[in-house]
mmCIF file of C-alpha atoms in Angstrom:
data_model
loop_
_atom_site.group_PDB
_atom_site.id
_atom_site.type_symbol
_atom_site.label_atom_id
_atom_site.label_comp_id
_atom_site.label_asym_id
_atom_site.label_seq_id
_atom_site.Cartn_x
_atom_site.Cartn_y
_atom_site.Cartn_z
ATOM 1 C CA MET A 185 96.184 46.956 77.645
ATOM 2 C CA LYS A 186 99.783 46.692 76.463
ATOM 3 C CA LEU A 187 99.342 49.912 74.500
ATOM 4 C CA LEU A 188 98.074 51.708 77.609
ATOM 5 C CA LYS A 189 101.147 50.599 79.573
ATOM 6 C CA ILE A 190 103.424 51.918 76.839
ATOM 7 C CA ILE A 191 101.595 55.236 76.830
ATOM 8 C CA ALA A 192 101.720 55.409 80.640
ATOM 9 C CA ARG A 193 105.454 54.753 80.690
ATOM 10 C CA ALA A 194 105.974 57.383 78.003
ATOM 11 C CA LEU A 195 104.163 59.929 80.130
ATOM 12 C CA VAL A 196 106.046 59.211 83.351
ATOM 13 C CA LEU A 197 109.155 61.239 82.521
ATOM 14 C CA PRO A 198 107.330 64.376 81.248
ATOM 15 C CA VAL A 199 105.046 64.302 84.288
ATOM 16 C CA LEU A 200 107.999 63.936 86.660
ATOM 17 C CA VAL A 201 109.785 66.792 84.913
ATOM 18 C CA LEU A 202 106.666 68.962 85.166
ATOM 19 C CA LEU A 203 106.163 68.161 88.849
ATOM 20 C CA THR A 204 109.828 68.869 89.568
ATOM 21 C CA PHE A 205 109.634 72.173 87.743
ATOM 22 C CA LEU A 206 106.458 73.178 89.588
ATOM 23 C CA GLY A 207 108.099 72.231 92.872
ATOM 24 C CA VAL A 208 111.122 74.382 92.096
ATOM 25 C CA ALA A 209 108.823 77.239 91.077
ATOM 26 C CA PHE A 210 106.906 76.986 94.348
ATOM 27 C CA ALA A 211 110.116 76.866 96.376
ATOM 28 C CA ILE A 212 111.552 79.933 94.608
ATOM 29 C CA THR A 213 108.365 81.939 95.067
ATOM 30 C CA ALA A 214 108.018 80.955 98.728
ATOM 31 C CA ALA A 215 111.655 81.866 99.452
ATOM 32 C CA VAL A 216 111.492 85.451 98.194
ATOM 33 C CA PRO A 217 111.653 87.734 101.262
ATOM 34 C CA GLU A 218 109.424 90.726 101.777
ATOM 35 C CA TYR A 219 110.301 93.760 99.677
ATOM 36 C CA LYS A 220 112.585 96.322 101.314
ATOM 37 C CA ASP A 221 112.479 100.021 100.481
ATOM 38 C CA SER A 222 116.272 100.108 100.612
ATOM 39 C CA ALA A 223 116.223 98.364 97.216
ATOM 40 C CA GLY A 224 115.380 101.786 95.823
ATOM 41 C CA ASP A 225 118.557 103.445 97.045
ATOM 42 C CA ASP A 226 120.853 102.134 94.314
ATOM 43 C CA ASN A 227 120.439 101.299 90.632
ATOM 44 C CA TYR A 228 120.781 97.521 90.870
ATOM 45 C CA THR A 229 120.930 95.649 87.561
ATOM 46 C CA GLN A 230 118.065 93.392 88.622
ATOM 47 C CA LYS A 231 115.737 96.376 88.671
ATOM 48 C CA ILE A 232 116.813 97.389 85.181
ATOM 49 C CA ARG A 233 116.444 93.994 83.485
ATOM 50 C CA GLY A 234 113.814 92.361 85.681
ATOM 51 C CA LEU A 235 110.212 93.086 86.635
ATOM 52 C CA TYR A 236 109.591 91.634 90.095
ATOM 53 C CA LEU A 237 111.253 94.421 92.091
ATOM 54 C CA LEU A 238 109.573 97.060 89.940
ATOM 55 C CA GLY A 239 106.173 95.536 90.654
ATOM 56 C CA GLN A 240 106.847 95.360 94.377
ATOM 57 C CA SER A 241 107.940 98.989 94.514
ATOM 58 C CA ALA A 242 105.026 100.184 92.382
ATOM 59 C CA ALA A 243 102.598 98.497 94.776
ATOM 60 C CA LYS A 244 103.775 100.779 97.601
ATOM 61 C CA SER A 245 101.942 104.096 97.655
ATOM 62 C CA ASP A 246 104.935 105.935 99.127
ATOM 63 C CA ASN A 247 107.480 104.943 96.448
ATOM 64 C CA ILE A 248 108.476 107.244 93.579
ATOM 65 C CA ILE A 249 110.088 105.378 90.677
ATOM 66 C CA ILE A 250 112.790 107.340 88.853
ATOM 67 C CA TYR A 251 113.934 106.070 85.456
ATOM 68 C CA GLY A 252 117.277 107.541 84.475
ATOM 69 C CA SER A 253 120.767 106.850 83.217
ATOM 70 C CA SER A 254 124.294 107.362 84.505
ATOM 71 C CA GLU A 255 123.317 110.486 86.470
ATOM 72 C CA LEU A 256 121.688 108.145 89.011
ATOM 73 C CA ARG A 257 125.190 106.982 89.995
ATOM 74 C CA THR A 258 126.134 110.354 91.488
ATOM 75 C CA LEU A 259 125.619 108.984 94.986
ATOM 76 C CA GLU A 260 128.599 110.926 96.329
ATOM 77 C CA ILE A 261 126.451 114.063 96.056
ATOM 78 C CA SER A 262 124.185 114.742 99.026
ATOM 79 C CA THR A 263 121.342 116.154 96.923
ATOM 80 C CA ASN A 264 120.999 112.998 94.823
ATOM 81 C CA PRO A 265 117.392 111.968 95.657
ATOM 82 C CA ALA A 266 118.496 108.664 97.199
ATOM 83 C CA ASN A 267 120.542 110.647 99.724
ATOM 84 C CA PHE A 268 118.347 113.696 100.058
ATOM 85 C CA PHE A 269 115.184 111.727 100.856
ATOM 86 C CA ALA A 270 116.864 109.040 102.977
ATOM 87 C CA GLY A 271 114.644 107.919 105.830
ATOM 88 C CA LYS A 272 111.572 109.143 103.914
ATOM 89 C CA ARG A 273 112.235 112.651 105.217
ATOM 90 C CA ALA A 274 109.516 114.005 102.905
ATOM 91 C CA GLY A 275 107.212 111.027 103.392
ATOM 92 C CA PHE A 276 108.326 108.946 100.422
ATOM 93 C CA GLN A 277 111.035 106.576 99.197
ATOM 94 C CA VAL A 278 112.667 107.040 95.796
ATOM 95 C CA ASN A 279 113.479 104.031 93.634
ATOM 96 C CA LEU A 280 116.340 104.540 91.168
ATOM 97 C CA ILE A 281 116.079 102.456 87.978
ATOM 98 C CA GLY A 282 118.762 102.885 85.349
ATOM 99 C CA ARG A 283 122.493 103.180 84.724
ATOM 100 C CA GLY A 284 124.788 104.334 81.954
ATOM 101 C CA SER A 285 123.353 103.592 78.474
ATOM 102 C CA CYS A 286 119.780 103.224 79.744
ATOM 103 C CA GLN A 287 118.016 105.378 77.182
ATOM 104 C CA SER A 288 114.422 105.937 76.097
ATOM 105 C CA LEU A 289 113.948 102.548 74.429
ATOM 106 C CA THR A 290 115.234 100.642 77.463
ATOM 107 C CA HIS A 291 112.839 102.481 79.765
ATOM 108 C CA ALA A 292 109.970 102.115 77.301
ATOM 109 C CA MET A 293 110.394 98.341 77.299
ATOM 110 C CA SER A 294 110.525 98.160 81.088
ATOM 111 C CA ILE A 295 107.340 100.199 81.458
ATOM 112 C CA ALA A 296 105.580 98.371 78.621
ATOM 113 C CA ALA A 297 106.387 95.022 80.279
ATOM 114 C CA SER A 298 105.151 96.096 83.714
ATOM 115 C CA GLY A 299 101.622 94.749 83.266
ATOM 116 C CA ASP A 300 99.257 96.612 85.584
ATOM 117 C CA SER A 301 101.977 97.564 88.078
ATOM 118 C CA LEU A 302 102.399 101.138 86.853
ATOM 119 C CA THR A 303 99.031 101.618 85.165
ATOM 120 C CA GLY A 304 97.376 104.846 86.217
ATOM 121 C CA GLY A 305 100.369 105.854 88.320
ATOM 122 C CA LYS A 306 103.237 108.304 88.086
ATOM 123 C CA VAL A 307 106.922 107.883 87.310
ATOM 124 C CA VAL A 308 109.850 110.226 86.808
ATOM 125 C CA LEU A 309 111.795 110.084 83.532
ATOM 126 C CA ILE A 310 115.205 111.705 83.077
ATOM 127 C CA THR A 311 116.644 112.267 79.620
ATOM 128 C CA SER A 312 120.383 112.563 78.973
ATOM 129 C CA PRO A 313 121.649 115.001 76.307
ATOM 130 C CA GLN A 314 124.459 112.701 75.219
ATOM 131 C CA SER A 315 121.860 110.131 74.110
ATOM 132 C CA TYR A 316 120.851 112.253 71.117
ATOM 133 C CA VAL A 317 123.687 111.435 68.743
ATOM 134 C CA LYS A 318 122.663 110.753 65.158
ATOM 135 C CA ASP A 319 122.316 106.962 65.382
ATOM 136 C CA GLY A 320 120.805 106.959 68.865
ATOM 137 C CA ILE A 321 121.706 104.156 71.225
ATOM 138 C CA ALA A 322 124.554 101.906 70.073
ATOM 139 C CA ALA A 323 123.808 98.200 69.662
ATOM 140 C CA ASP A 324 126.244 97.035 72.344
ATOM 141 C CA LEU A 325 124.925 99.577 74.845
ATOM 142 C CA PHE A 326 121.352 98.520 74.098
ATOM 143 C CA MET A 327 122.311 94.882 74.563
ATOM 144 C CA ALA A 328 123.956 95.638 77.921
ATOM 145 C CA ASN A 329 120.525 96.451 79.361
ATOM 146 C CA PHE A 330 118.239 94.468 77.061
ATOM 147 C CA SER A 331 115.835 92.099 78.808
ATOM 148 C CA ALA A 332 114.358 89.165 76.896
ATOM 149 C CA GLN A 333 111.956 88.753 79.805
ATOM 150 C CA GLN A 334 110.641 92.277 79.371
ATOM 151 C CA TYR A 335 110.300 91.913 75.619
ATOM 152 C CA LEU A 336 108.306 88.679 75.904
ATOM 153 C CA GLU A 337 106.078 90.189 78.595
ATOM 154 C CA LEU A 338 105.255 93.344 76.673
ATOM 155 C CA MET A 339 104.437 91.339 73.559
ATOM 156 C CA ALA A 340 101.952 89.305 75.619
ATOM 157 C CA ASP A 341 100.207 92.419 76.980
ATOM 158 C CA ASP A 342 96.828 92.801 75.255
ATOM 159 C CA GLY A 343 96.521 96.319 76.658
ATOM 160 C CA LEU A 344 99.264 97.608 74.353
ATOM 161 C CA SER A 345 98.375 98.464 70.780
ATOM 162 C CA PRO A 346 99.752 96.422 67.870
ATOM 163 C CA GLU A 347 101.313 99.640 66.567
ATOM 164 C CA ILE A 348 103.441 100.299 69.648
ATOM 165 C CA LYS A 349 104.477 96.646 69.816
ATOM 166 C CA LYS A 350 105.567 96.882 66.197
ATOM 167 C CA ASP A 351 107.515 100.088 66.848
ATOM 168 C CA ILE A 352 109.332 98.517 69.800
ATOM 169 C CA SER A 353 109.975 95.317 67.839
ATOM 170 C CA ARG A 354 111.341 97.242 64.863
ATOM 171 C CA ARG A 355 113.927 99.015 67.002
ATOM 172 C CA ALA A 356 114.759 95.895 69.027
ATOM 173 C CA ALA A 357 115.200 93.834 65.855
ATOM 174 C CA GLU A 358 117.416 96.524 64.332
ATOM 175 C CA LEU A 359 119.682 96.765 67.371
ATOM 176 C CA LEU A 360 119.806 93.031 68.098
ATOM 177 C CA GLY A 361 120.689 92.434 64.455
ATOM 178 C CA GLN A 362 123.470 95.024 64.612
ATOM 179 C CA TYR A 363 124.795 93.448 67.798
ATOM 180 C CA LYS A 364 124.830 89.979 66.241
ATOM 181 C CA ALA A 365 126.643 91.312 63.170
ATOM 182 C CA LEU A 366 129.327 92.751 65.453
ATOM 183 C CA HIS A 367 129.626 90.015 68.072
ATOM 184 C CA GLY A 368 127.938 86.890 66.705
ATOM 185 C CA SER A 369 125.468 85.085 68.931
ATOM 186 C CA ALA A 370 127.413 85.600 72.163
ATOM 187 C CA GLY A 371 125.070 86.908 74.834
ATOM 188 C CA ALA A 372 122.061 87.080 72.511
ATOM 189 C CA ASP A 373 118.937 84.904 72.332
ATOM 190 C CA ASN A 374 118.453 84.229 68.624
ATOM 191 C CA ALA A 375 114.876 83.072 69.157
ATOM 192 C CA VAL A 376 113.975 86.429 70.740
ATOM 193 C CA MET A 377 115.696 88.266 67.894
ATOM 194 C CA TYR A 378 113.704 86.239 65.362
ATOM 195 C CA LEU A 379 110.510 87.046 67.257
ATOM 196 C CA ALA A 380 111.321 90.763 67.170
ATOM 197 C CA GLN A 381 112.065 90.546 63.436
ATOM 198 C CA HIS A 382 108.758 88.762 62.836
ATOM 199 C CA ASN A 383 106.751 91.284 64.857
ATOM 200 C CA ALA A 384 108.476 94.158 63.085
ATOM 201 C CA ASN A 385 107.948 92.778 59.585
ATOM 202 C CA PRO A 386 105.968 89.517 59.440
ATOM 203 C CA GLY A 387 106.375 87.242 56.440
ATOM 204 C CA ALA A 388 105.351 83.726 55.477
ATOM 205 C CA ILE A 389 108.558 82.073 56.726
ATOM 206 C CA SER A 390 108.721 84.081 59.961
ATOM 207 C CA THR A 391 105.032 83.377 60.634
ATOM 208 C CA LEU A 392 105.621 79.637 60.287
ATOM 209 C CA ARG A 393 108.741 79.791 62.459
ATOM 210 C CA ASN A 394 106.872 81.826 65.053
ATOM 211 C CA ALA A 395 104.051 79.265 65.183
ATOM 212 C CA VAL A 396 106.552 76.437 65.722
ATOM 213 C CA THR A 397 108.433 78.281 68.463
ATOM 214 C CA ALA A 398 105.365 79.687 70.277
ATOM 215 C CA PRO A 399 105.536 77.017 73.040
ATOM 216 C CA TYR A 400 109.182 77.920 73.593
ATOM 217 C CA TYR A 401 108.302 81.580 74.087
ATOM 218 C CA SER A 402 105.557 80.684 76.566
ATOM 219 C CA PHE A 403 107.913 78.481 78.546
ATOM 220 C CA MET A 404 110.668 81.105 78.521
ATOM 221 C CA ARG A 405 108.296 83.789 79.810
ATOM 222 C CA TYR A 406 107.610 81.583 82.803
ATOM 223 C CA ALA A 407 111.267 80.605 83.250
ATOM 224 C CA TYR A 408 112.473 84.208 83.022
ATOM 225 C CA GLY A 409 109.905 85.171 85.650
ATOM 226 C CA LEU A 410 111.217 82.520 88.032
ATOM 227 C CA LYS A 411 114.804 83.523 87.376
ATOM 228 C CA ASP A 412 113.867 87.140 88.091
ATOM 229 C CA LYS A 413 112.218 86.185 91.390
ATOM 230 C CA ALA A 414 115.198 84.094 92.455
ATOM 231 C CA ALA A 415 117.707 86.859 91.685
ATOM 232 C CA SER A 416 115.466 89.472 93.296
ATOM 233 C CA GLY A 417 115.175 87.319 96.401
ATOM 234 C CA ARG A 418 118.956 87.055 96.712
ATOM 235 C CA LEU A 419 119.259 90.823 96.362
ATOM 236 C CA LEU A 420 116.594 91.507 98.983
ATOM 237 C CA GLU A 421 118.278 89.112 101.407
ATOM 238 C CA SER A 422 121.519 91.091 101.088
ATOM 239 C CA LEU A 423 119.898 94.441 101.853
ATOM 240 C CA ARG A 424 119.340 96.100 105.184
ATOM 241 C CA GLU A 425 115.925 97.334 106.217
ATOM 242 C CA ALA A 426 115.406 100.965 105.293
ATOM 243 C CA GLU A 427 115.625 103.305 108.255
ATOM 244 C CA GLU A 428 112.814 105.804 108.548
ATOM 245 C CA SER A 429 112.894 109.178 110.240
ATOM 246 C CA ALA A 430 110.017 111.436 111.176
ATOM 247 C CA PRO A 431 108.951 113.289 108.013
ATOM 248 C CA LEU A 432 109.730 117.003 108.017
ATOM 249 C CA ARG A 433 106.784 119.330 107.888
ATOM 250 C CA GLU A 434 108.761 121.667 105.674
ATOM 251 C CA ILE A 435 112.179 121.647 104.013
ATOM 252 C CA ASP A 436 114.295 124.794 104.263
ATOM 253 C CA TRP A 437 115.323 124.995 100.617
ATOM 254 C CA ALA A 438 117.519 128.067 101.076
ATOM 255 C CA ARG A 439 119.534 126.298 103.749
ATOM 256 C CA GLU A 440 119.756 123.167 101.600
ATOM 257 C CA GLU A 441 121.084 125.212 98.693
ATOM 258 C CA SER A 442 123.736 126.839 100.870
ATOM 259 C CA ALA A 443 124.854 123.425 102.097
ATOM 260 C CA ALA A 444 124.913 122.095 98.521
ATOM 261 C CA ILE A 445 127.075 125.002 97.337
ATOM 262 C CA GLU A 446 129.518 124.509 100.195
ATOM 263 C CA GLU A 447 129.772 120.796 99.417
ATOM 264 C CA ALA A 448 130.322 121.570 95.734
ATOM 265 C CA ARG A 449 133.151 123.987 96.517
ATOM 266 C CA LEU A 450 134.953 121.339 98.528
ATOM 267 C CA MET A 451 134.581 118.754 95.736
ATOM 268 C CA THR A 452 135.586 120.933 92.754
ATOM 269 C CA GLY A 453 138.786 122.657 93.831
ATOM 270 C CA ASN A 454 141.134 121.651 91.000
ATOM 271 C CA ASN A 455 139.387 123.257 87.995
ATOM 272 C CA ASP A 456 137.463 126.333 86.840
ATOM 273 C CA PHE A 457 134.445 124.462 85.430
ATOM 274 C CA GLY A 458 132.765 123.396 88.672
ATOM 275 C CA ILE A 459 133.502 119.764 87.817
ATOM 276 C CA LEU A 460 134.162 117.041 90.371
ATOM 277 C CA ASP A 461 137.883 116.837 91.123
ATOM 278 C CA ASP A 462 138.114 113.108 90.398
ATOM 279 C CA TYR A 463 136.216 113.422 87.125
ATOM 280 C CA TYR A 464 138.354 116.333 85.984
ATOM 281 C CA THR A 465 141.596 114.542 86.833
ATOM 282 C CA THR A 466 140.535 111.306 85.129
ATOM 283 C CA TYR A 467 138.922 112.594 81.942
ATOM 284 C CA ILE A 468 140.310 116.104 81.358
ATOM 285 C CA GLY A 469 143.275 117.235 83.440
ATOM 286 C CA THR A 470 146.430 117.612 81.369
ATOM 287 C CA ARG A 471 144.379 117.048 78.184
ATOM 288 C CA LEU A 472 142.396 120.266 78.622
ATOM 289 C CA GLY A 473 144.077 121.996 75.693
ATOM 290 C CA ARG A 474 143.119 119.179 73.342
ATOM 291 C CA GLN A 475 139.439 119.580 74.287
ATOM 292 C CA LYS A 476 139.272 123.087 72.815
ATOM 293 C CA ASP A 477 136.703 123.114 69.944
ATOM 294 C CA LYS A 478 136.672 119.295 69.747
ATOM 295 C CA ASP A 479 132.854 119.365 69.491
ATOM 296 C CA ALA A 480 132.682 121.966 66.746
ATOM 297 C CA GLY A 481 130.940 119.429 64.523
ATOM 298 C CA LEU A 482 128.680 117.956 67.210
ATOM 299 C CA ASP A 483 124.955 118.216 66.485
ATOM 300 C CA TYR A 484 121.989 116.714 68.353
ATOM 301 C CA SER A 485 119.312 118.061 65.982
ATOM 302 C CA VAL A 486 118.824 114.714 64.203
ATOM 303 C CA SER A 487 118.806 111.458 66.152
ATOM 304 C CA LYS A 488 117.009 108.114 66.313
ATOM 305 C CA GLU A 489 116.683 108.812 70.036
ATOM 306 C CA TYR A 490 113.853 111.243 69.248
ATOM 307 C CA GLY A 491 111.856 108.347 67.800
ATOM 308 C CA ASP A 492 112.647 106.242 70.854
ATOM 309 C CA LEU A 493 111.498 109.106 73.080
ATOM 310 C CA ARG A 494 108.167 109.104 71.253
ATOM 311 C CA ILE A 495 107.905 105.357 71.866
ATOM 312 C CA LEU A 496 108.528 105.956 75.575
ATOM 313 C CA PHE A 497 105.860 108.652 75.801
ATOM 314 C CA GLU A 498 103.383 106.569 73.801
ATOM 315 C CA VAL A 499 103.873 103.600 76.138
ATOM 316 C CA CYS A 500 103.166 105.891 79.091
ATOM 317 C CA ARG A 501 100.051 107.194 77.352
ATOM 318 C CA GLN A 502 98.719 103.702 76.689
ATOM 319 C CA LYS A 503 99.422 102.675 80.286
ATOM 320 C CA GLY A 504 97.674 105.751 81.650
ATOM 321 C CA ILE A 505 100.899 106.838 83.353
ATOM 322 C CA GLU A 506 101.536 110.487 84.166
ATOM 323 C CA PRO A 507 105.294 111.022 84.012
ATOM 324 C CA LEU A 508 107.343 113.918 85.262
ATOM 325 C CA PHE A 509 109.940 114.410 82.544
ATOM 326 C CA VAL A 510 113.248 115.973 83.622
ATOM 327 C CA HIS A 511 114.951 117.836 80.767
ATOM 328 C CA VAL A 512 118.638 118.126 81.710
ATOM 329 C CA PRO A 513 120.867 120.899 80.303
ATOM 330 C CA LEU A 514 124.342 120.635 78.912
ATOM 331 C CA HIS A 515 127.229 122.328 80.723
ATOM 332 C CA GLY A 516 127.192 125.751 79.065
ATOM 333 C CA GLN A 517 130.724 126.818 79.960
ATOM 334 C CA TRP A 518 132.233 123.483 78.941
ATOM 335 C CA SER A 519 130.164 123.281 75.740
ATOM 336 C CA ASP A 520 131.324 126.744 74.722
ATOM 337 C CA TYR A 521 134.930 125.694 75.323
ATOM 338 C CA THR A 522 134.578 122.522 73.237
ATOM 339 C CA GLY A 523 132.709 124.270 70.410
ATOM 340 C CA PHE A 524 129.204 122.863 70.885
ATOM 341 C CA THR A 525 127.485 126.188 70.270
ATOM 342 C CA ALA A 526 124.539 127.639 72.182
ATOM 343 C CA GLN A 527 122.508 127.695 68.961
ATOM 344 C CA ARG A 528 122.922 123.958 68.379
ATOM 345 C CA ARG A 529 122.263 123.233 72.044
ATOM 346 C CA GLN A 530 119.047 125.235 71.863
ATOM 347 C CA ALA A 531 117.906 123.282 68.804
ATOM 348 C CA TYR A 532 118.252 120.064 70.803
ATOM 349 C CA TYR A 533 116.418 121.542 73.791
ATOM 350 C CA GLU A 534 113.510 122.639 71.605
ATOM 351 C CA ASN A 535 113.257 119.290 69.804
ATOM 352 C CA VAL A 536 112.804 117.457 73.094
ATOM 353 C CA LYS A 537 110.321 120.002 74.449
ATOM 354 C CA LYS A 538 108.179 119.799 71.307
ATOM 355 C CA ILE A 539 107.911 116.016 71.615
ATOM 356 C CA ALA A 540 106.957 116.307 75.295
ATOM 357 C CA GLU A 541 104.306 118.870 74.355
ATOM 358 C CA GLU A 542 102.901 116.541 71.680
ATOM 359 C CA TYR A 543 102.134 114.021 74.406
ATOM 360 C CA ALA A 544 101.072 116.604 77.027
ATOM 361 C CA ILE A 545 103.914 115.463 79.300
ATOM 362 C CA GLU A 546 104.609 117.406 82.481
ATOM 363 C CA ILE A 547 108.149 118.674 82.010
ATOM 364 C CA LEU A 548 110.684 119.933 84.512
ATOM 365 C CA ASP A 549 112.676 122.079 82.108
ATOM 366 C CA LEU A 550 116.132 122.682 83.555
ATOM 367 C CA THR A 551 117.760 123.756 80.299
ATOM 368 C CA GLY A 552 117.818 127.415 81.378
ATOM 369 C CA TYR A 553 120.399 126.502 84.031
ATOM 370 C CA GLU A 554 123.201 125.514 81.658
ATOM 371 C CA TYR A 555 125.452 128.326 82.942
ATOM 372 C CA GLU A 556 124.483 127.889 86.603
ATOM 373 C CA GLN A 557 127.558 127.048 88.684
ATOM 374 C CA TYR A 558 127.387 123.637 90.383
ATOM 375 C CA PHE A 559 124.189 122.705 88.530
ATOM 376 C CA LEU A 560 126.010 119.780 86.938
ATOM 377 C CA CYS A 561 128.770 117.825 88.653
ATOM 378 C CA ASP A 562 130.721 117.156 85.447
ATOM 379 C CA ILE A 563 130.119 117.873 81.773
ATOM 380 C CA MET A 564 126.806 115.987 81.565
ATOM 381 C CA HIS A 565 125.404 114.763 84.904
ATOM 382 C CA LEU A 566 123.145 116.531 87.376
ATOM 383 C CA GLY A 567 125.061 117.892 90.333
ATOM 384 C CA TRP A 568 124.506 119.646 93.641
ATOM 385 C CA LYS A 569 122.122 122.399 92.559
ATOM 386 C CA GLY A 570 120.675 120.436 89.669
ATOM 387 C CA TRP A 571 119.551 117.577 91.861
ATOM 388 C CA LEU A 572 118.175 120.087 94.348
ATOM 389 C CA GLU A 573 115.818 121.419 91.670
ATOM 390 C CA VAL A 574 114.726 117.840 90.978
ATOM 391 C CA ASP A 575 114.230 117.272 94.713
ATOM 392 C CA LYS A 576 111.918 120.277 94.935
ATOM 393 C CA ALA A 577 109.895 118.941 92.024
ATOM 394 C CA LEU A 578 109.698 115.468 93.559
ATOM 395 C CA VAL A 579 108.090 116.846 96.707
ATOM 396 C CA GLY A 580 105.414 118.578 94.663
ATOM 397 C CA PHE A 581 105.029 115.562 92.393
ATOM 398 C CA TYR A 582 104.488 113.226 95.332
ATOM 399 C CA ASN A 583 102.050 115.512 97.123
ATOM 400 C CA SER A 584 99.953 115.886 93.958
ATOM 401 C CA ARG A 585 99.353 112.133 93.734
#
């Protein structure tokens, strides 16, 4: 009897802790407001590193999810999809996911971690030429958007093959290791790094360590999910309800192009490259002469990003996702000026297209527009006419669903 009392007392604290935790979990879940389409209008960090908002958007039949990078921030341009399709003018809401340094591996992990949310659906993927440097994504840039929650979720998904999990783990372990070598443990979860290292190259010691820490990983999956819901709830509370207008039967694309050109002229008056005035003043301006032939040695023909792109496409294949892949050109006039030759640009274009063809990916190939005025808004990001081509494709993409 005395032994039973001791055991009962020993169990009181863990039970109270468990009940408290479950109560907090229930309260967080109950407090999350209904999803708002306006969450799609900007590239909030919570959408990049979390999963709750992605799942809520994917559940809506009239949402188109666009994975991209820093080009999504061009919200000052009226043809950016978030502006162009405001009010669901074509019957759908776009959802922008990504920011600067979100590259193929980041998007692959988000999609791989999405469970059944995106399975059998369609997403838009935008590649950025500047991602294809020799070493691919830098460790600190990868870490800026890395999500331990997403990594733990994708590793728990039985629908993904062991091979793709190993490929993702290999790259994650490599980049997390590089980051730790540069910055120590600040901002990194060592346990997640060890898990990635084990899944990339299992050994006797890592297998034992993984067995010991398995309960920790299970708990952290749950905790990260709650944290994601709480942060998502706070974001949704801060957003207005999306305003809807009557969908247009037909968009006058010629008129839209004329308006885009006029807007571009007003925003690019201080240079001969068709670049946004502010961008030109900040990054080029009086330094124009020093930019001449500075990229004479630049080459995108070999890059780890190509391997990451294959990982992204393979994840989509295993999830049964049909992506629309947007292949963005470089700025032809600027590239010629800085010495990045047309021949080397073409080699990059062809490398990407061949990989997309390997996976039978639908591609919106915009690389033939590299000399088109106002196609880009600076030296690398889609601009007035570039986004308009994407907008046209989005209408067709949505209507083919």
